[in-house]
C-alpha positions as a printed Julia matrix, in Angstrom:
412×3 Matrix{Float64}:
 111.04  185.86   95.95
 108.09  184.86   98.84
 104.92  184.01   97.18
 101.84  186.58   97.5
  99.85  185.34  100.26
  95.94  185.97  100.01
  94.3   188.09  102.58
  90.78  188.17  103.35
  89.0   191.04  105.09
  84.92  191.34  105.51
  82.54  194.13  104.39
  83.42  195.77  108.15
  86.88  195.44  108.67
  89.31  198.13  107.88
  92.88  196.8   108.56
  96.38  197.89  106.66
  97.02  195.75  103.72
 100.7   195.02  102.54
 101.43  195.92   98.93
 101.07  193.18   96.74
  98.48  191.3    98.66
  95.33  189.91   97.03
  92.43  191.28   99.34
  88.83  189.68   99.05
  86.13  191.56  100.4
  85.43  194.83  102.19
  86.01  197.72   99.36
  88.48  195.72   97.62
  87.78  195.22   93.87
  85.9   191.88   93.05
  88.66  189.09   92.36
  88.4   186.74   89.81
  89.66  183.22   90.19
  90.07  179.91   88.26
  91.18  176.17   88.87
  93.58  173.85   87.23
  92.39  170.75   85.55
  95.84  169.27   85.85
  96.71  166.32   87.89
  98.67  168.47   90.78
 101.22  165.99   91.04
 102.56  166.77   87.29
 104.65  169.51   88.8
 105.62  170.85   85.35
 102.01  170.8    84.13
 100.07  172.47   86.93
 102.73  175.13   87.1
 102.47  175.63   83.51
  98.45  175.81   83.65
  98.66  178.36   87.03
 101.3   180.44   84.54
  98.56  180.25   81.86
  95.68  181.32   84.19
  97.67  183.87   86.11
  98.76  185.81   82.8
  95.33  185.66   81.5
  94.37  187.8    84.42
  93.34  184.72   87.04
  94.22  186.57   90.71
  93.7   183.58   92.73
  94.36  179.87   91.42
  92.85  176.87   92.8
  94.42  173.39   92.6
  93.23  170.09   93.7
  95.02  168.35   96.7
  93.45  164.88   96.83
  96.77  162.58   97.54
  99.74  162.45   99.24
 101.7   162.92   95.76
  99.48  165.96   95.24
 100.2   167.59   98.63
 103.9   166.69   98.48
 104.12  168.7    94.87
 102.19  171.89   95.98
 105.61  173.4    97.49
 107.64  172.45   94.36
 104.71  173.98   92.22
 104.99  177.33   94.29
 108.69  177.16   93.82
 108.64  176.65   90.28
 106.16  179.54   89.86
 108.31  182.03   92.05
 111.34  180.94   89.61
 108.81  181.91   86.54
 107.88  185.47   88.17
 104.21  184.34   88.67
 103.11  185.26   92.1
  99.65  184.18   91.69
  98.5   182.79   95.1
  97.53  178.82   95.26
  94.39  177.78   96.61
  94.23  174.26   97.51
  90.9   172.49   97.21
  90.4   169.76   99.98
  87.81  167.21  100.21
  87.55  163.86  102.21
  91.06  163.72  103.45
  92.45  167.17  104.02
  93.29  166.85  107.56
  95.42  163.77  106.67
  97.23  165.62  103.99
  98.15  168.73  105.66
  99.38  166.89  108.67
 101.37  164.53  106.65
 102.93  167.12  104.34
 103.54  170.38  106.52
 105.12  172.38  103.43
 101.76  171.79  101.18
  99.94  174.11  103.94
 102.72  176.42  104.2
 103.16  177.12  100.45
  99.27  177.58   99.91
  97.85  180.71  100.14
  94.17  179.63  101.3
  92.56  176.35  102.04
  88.87  175.22  100.66
  87.2   173.06  103.07
  83.74  171.28  101.89
  81.47  171.26  104.92
  79.46  168.3   103.26
  82.59  165.77  103.04
  85.04  167.15  105.65
  84.28  164.44  107.64
  81.0   162.28  108.94
  79.4   161.35  111.66
  81.87  161.91  114.99
  84.92  162.46  112.91
  83.35  165.51  111.32
  84.31  167.99  113.83
  87.96  166.37  114.43
  88.8   166.53  111.12
  87.53  170.26  110.01
  89.05  171.36  113.5
  92.24  169.63  112.41
  92.25  171.77  108.96
  91.71  174.71  110.8
  94.44  174.53  113.38
  96.84  174.08  110.46
  95.4   177.27  108.89
  95.75  179.06  112.31
  99.57  177.87  112.51
 100.21  179.17  109.02
  98.28  182.09  109.13
  96.31  181.44  106.4
  92.56  182.2   105.22
  89.49  179.48  104.57
  86.89  179.19  102.12
  83.89  177.04  103.56
  82.47  176.15  100.43
  79.26  174.39  100.61
  78.14  172.66   97.18
  74.58  171.52   96.17
  76.51  168.2    94.83
  78.09  167.46   98.38
  75.22  168.35  100.73
  75.66  167.49  104.54
  72.99  164.62  104.54
  72.98  164.9   108.67
  72.26  168.74  108.02
  69.59  168.22  105.66
  67.99  165.34  107.57
  67.62  167.53  110.27
  66.21  170.36  108.82
  63.47  168.08  106.94
  62.61  166.84  110.82
  62.23  170.55  111.53
  60.1   171.3   108.3
  57.75  168.25  109.02
  57.06  169.88  112.09
  56.17  173.23  110.91
  52.64  174.41  110.66
  52.99  175.32  107.1
  56.15  173.47  105.6
  58.18  174.69  103.27
  58.78  173.02   99.86
  61.79  170.74   99.41
  63.92  173.33   97.37
  63.92  175.72  100.28
  64.82  173.15  102.78
  67.87  171.93  100.72
  68.59  175.9   100.4
  68.55  176.36  104.18
  70.59  173.21  104.58
  73.16  174.65  102.13
  73.08  177.7   104.1
  73.24  176.28  107.57
  76.17  174.21  106.4
  78.42  176.8   105.49
  77.11  179.44  108.66
  77.58  176.85  111.2
  81.06  175.53  109.93
  81.93  179.52  110.05
  80.87  179.37  113.58
  82.63  176.4   114.47
  85.8   177.86  112.66
  85.67  181.13  114.81
  85.23  179.18  117.79
  88.4   177.48  117.05
  90.21  180.85  116.56
  89.89  181.61  113.22
  89.18  185.31  112.88
  86.03  186.37  111.13
  88.15  188.05  108.42
  89.99  185.36  107.44
  86.92  183.66  106.26
  85.36  183.09  102.94
  81.93  181.46  102.4
  80.39  179.86   99.12
  77.02  177.9    98.71
  76.93  176.8    94.83
  74.08  175.27   93.26
  73.79  174.53   89.76
  70.54  176.41   89.0
  70.33  180.15   88.09
  67.4   181.07   89.95
  68.49  178.78   93.11
  72.08  180.33   93.24
  70.3   183.77   93.38
  67.85  182.86   95.75
  70.79  181.13   97.98
  72.93  184.27   98.04
  70.65  186.68   98.61
  69.56  184.76  101.81
  73.32  184.27  102.85
  74.45  187.7   102.37
  71.62  188.99  104.35
  72.44  186.4   107.45
  76.21  187.27  107.42
  78.87  189.84  106.91
  81.63  186.91  105.37
  83.58  187.71  102.18
  81.51  185.51   99.45
  82.88  183.59   96.5
  80.05  183.16   93.91
  79.84  180.85   91.16
  77.4   178.76   89.38
  78.77  175.11   89.77
  78.99  172.92   86.9
  77.75  175.21   84.86
  78.37  173.78   81.43
  79.67  173.97   78.28
  79.87  176.86   75.6
  76.96  179.44   75.46
  75.19  177.49   78.03
  77.71  177.77   80.6
  78.44  181.48   80.02
  74.78  182.52   79.7
  74.13  180.39   82.59
  76.98  181.99   84.83
  76.71  185.69   83.82
  72.94  185.84   84.35
  72.94  184.65   87.75
  76.22  186.43   88.8
  75.35  189.67   87.29
  71.79  189.73   89.22
  74.07  189.14   92.36
  76.67  191.57   91.75
  74.4   194.49   90.63
  72.94  193.97   94.21
  76.52  194.43   95.84
  76.66  190.85   96.5
  79.96  188.58   96.09
  83.61  189.5    96.72
  85.16  186.97   94.28
  84.09  185.4    91.27
  84.63  182.09   89.11
  83.19  181.16   85.87
  83.14  176.99   86.31
  82.89  176.56   82.36
  83.61  173.06   80.84
  86.16  173.69   77.99
  85.28  173.22   74.37
  87.44  170.2    73.07
  90.89  171.98   72.25
  89.47  175.26   73.95
  92.07  176.73   76.53
  91.36  176.74   80.38
  92.13  180.32   80.16
  88.85  181.13   78.68
  86.77  181.09   81.86
  89.18  183.55   83.24
  88.19  185.99   79.7
  84.8   185.34   80.58
  84.59  186.64   84.3
  86.89  189.68   83.34
  84.54  190.63   80.45
  81.39  190.13   82.67
  82.84  192.41   85.25
  84.1   194.83   82.8
  80.91  195.02   80.83
  79.02  195.75   84.08
  81.26  198.62   85.01
  82.64  196.91   87.97
  86.61  196.45   87.23
  88.72  197.17   83.73
  91.25  194.33   82.82
  91.67  195.32   79.1
  90.81  197.2    76.14
  87.36  196.06   74.51
  86.21  196.62   71.03
  82.86  197.74   70.3
  81.83  196.04   66.66
  78.5   196.15   65.13
  76.85  192.57   64.65
  76.23  193.05   60.98
  73.6   193.28   58.5
  72.63  193.27   54.95
  74.65  196.73   54.66
  77.91  194.63   55.62
  77.66  191.75   53.2
  81.69  191.99   53.56
  83.51  190.35   56.32
  86.22  192.75   56.6
  84.85  194.42   59.87
  84.61  191.01   61.6
  88.23  190.12   60.61
  89.29  193.43   61.7
  87.25  193.27   64.96
  88.75  189.97   66.11
  92.64  191.1    64.89
  92.45  194.01   67.25
  91.03  192.41   70.23
  93.42  189.46   69.94
  96.22  192.01   69.55
  95.04  194.27   72.76
  94.3   191.22   74.66
  98.07  189.74   73.5
  99.67  193.14   74.69
  98.28  193.48   77.9
 100.79  191.75   80.02
 103.33  193.9    78.64
 100.9   196.76   78.59
  99.74  196.35   82.28
 103.37  196.77   83.56
 104.59  199.49   81.2
 100.99  202.19   81.04
  99.27  203.27   83.83
  95.14  202.83   83.01
  95.44  201.32   79.63
  92.76  198.93   80.45
  90.39  201.8    80.64
  91.03  202.34   76.32
  88.01  201.84   74.57
  87.81  200.81   70.62
  85.32  200.45   68.0
  85.66  198.91   65.02
  82.33  199.37   62.71
  80.85  197.91   59.35
  79.17  200.72   57.83
  78.18  204.36   57.52
  75.05  204.31   59.31
  76.35  203.87   63.1
  80.27  203.6    62.15
  81.0   207.02   62.36
  79.05  208.03   65.63
  80.25  204.99   67.57
  83.67  205.5    65.99
  83.52  209.02   67.86
  82.48  207.97   71.24
  85.56  205.52   71.52
  88.87  206.55   71.96
  89.89  205.25   68.41
  87.48  203.96   66.13
  87.37  202.78   62.52
  84.42  202.63   60.34
  84.65  200.34   57.38
  83.13  200.44   54.12
  79.92  198.64   54.14
  78.18  197.33   51.04
  78.02  199.96   47.96
  80.3   202.5    50.04
  83.77  203.82   48.9
  86.3   201.66   49.74
  87.69  203.98   52.52
  88.02  203.72   56.26
  88.06  206.59   58.22
  89.57  206.75   61.63
  88.44  208.65   64.54
  90.64  209.68   67.28
  89.57  211.15   70.55
  86.05  211.82   68.83
  87.89  213.73   65.82
  88.67  212.56   62.25
  92.18  212.13   62.51
  92.66  210.01   58.79
  91.41  207.54   56.49
  92.76  204.38   55.46
  92.82  202.35   52.55
  94.18  199.2    50.61
  94.76  195.71   51.74
  96.66  196.51   54.84
  93.76  198.7    57.15
  93.85  195.98   60.03
  97.66  196.21   60.33
  97.83  199.89   59.97
  94.98  200.51   62.42
  96.91  198.27   64.97
  99.72  200.63   64.42
  97.33  203.69   65.38
  96.4   201.9    68.29
 100.0   201.02   69.44
 100.94  204.65   68.96
  98.23  205.96   70.62
  98.8   203.72   73.56
 102.53  204.96   73.86
 101.68  208.6    73.54
  98.55  208.93   76.09
  99.41  206.69   78.67
 102.1   207.59   81.2
 104.84  205.1    81.56
 105.51  203.47   84.77
 108.69  204.3    86.5
């Protein structure tokens, strides 16, 4: 099986797209991507993690290509993924020595679906243009798109120095933060212009300008979007761990996505100890789904709990149901059209329980403190049955399974 090749189109482009191709930009859905944290030279471990990320819903997966061993491993990873039936396109993340690695391991450049270049460290001084051009030439030879990804943490110092000199000459100088943002944007735009001069079509270029502050990211991307029509990749770099990383990334990306800015996203979350790498994929999907931009998996509406819900039963059932539908989605996605739009509700008492349950496709209102030990189930807005006993969770999951099989058309 041939690997799927990532395609890139701009907001203005309108071109035929092969079936099965991942498209970034234009009117295409916003794409979720992620990145491995394995040693890429470890073929088995990296392929396993790519497969886990892809099965969780990552539509593009980036791998570090930093050593000759990593570059040599990429085609073997691609082959292994193909044998596993995992078609997720691989993106090669290059810094400092990408030109050498692609030259010495041509099979690496062929196996990757897209290259990422950082203009802040692709080369320095007189070597910068030569080394940048070398990677672009490989992309042209292999017909691959390129993300030109500038980053606050590895800013082009020559560009920054030049802009600081320009700023010094202004009648009303900008503050230092604005100069740094301009350096980031100009680094990406100038590199994109140079790639086009070398022959890379505009519709084969994605840009990103990542910073680690919410307000800075919003300001940078608003400016960048106003100055170009390239497809844009969004992400708050080094977002952090736990709720801090989730809240920061969501706050920044939600503002930009609401304004129509962004074509791909990544949640750059630091995993908690023992937490699966796939968590960043789930958070990205949930952001897009709660904003109404895409649907990936049935989501469960559940109440937060209060003095009326001193039992933890509704919490346990909400988790059971959410875990169940997420685990079933790889199978359901193949079998059933539209199942990702299914809505579920697990409520904790009589106050809002019946009403919220009626709004969902399937809902259950569990007994709150002092209520009769009965749980009415609502299907398509009507009360269908009442569950009682010790197996309410399993019974409700069975109702969901039956509903999915009955309502959603099976793929031929």
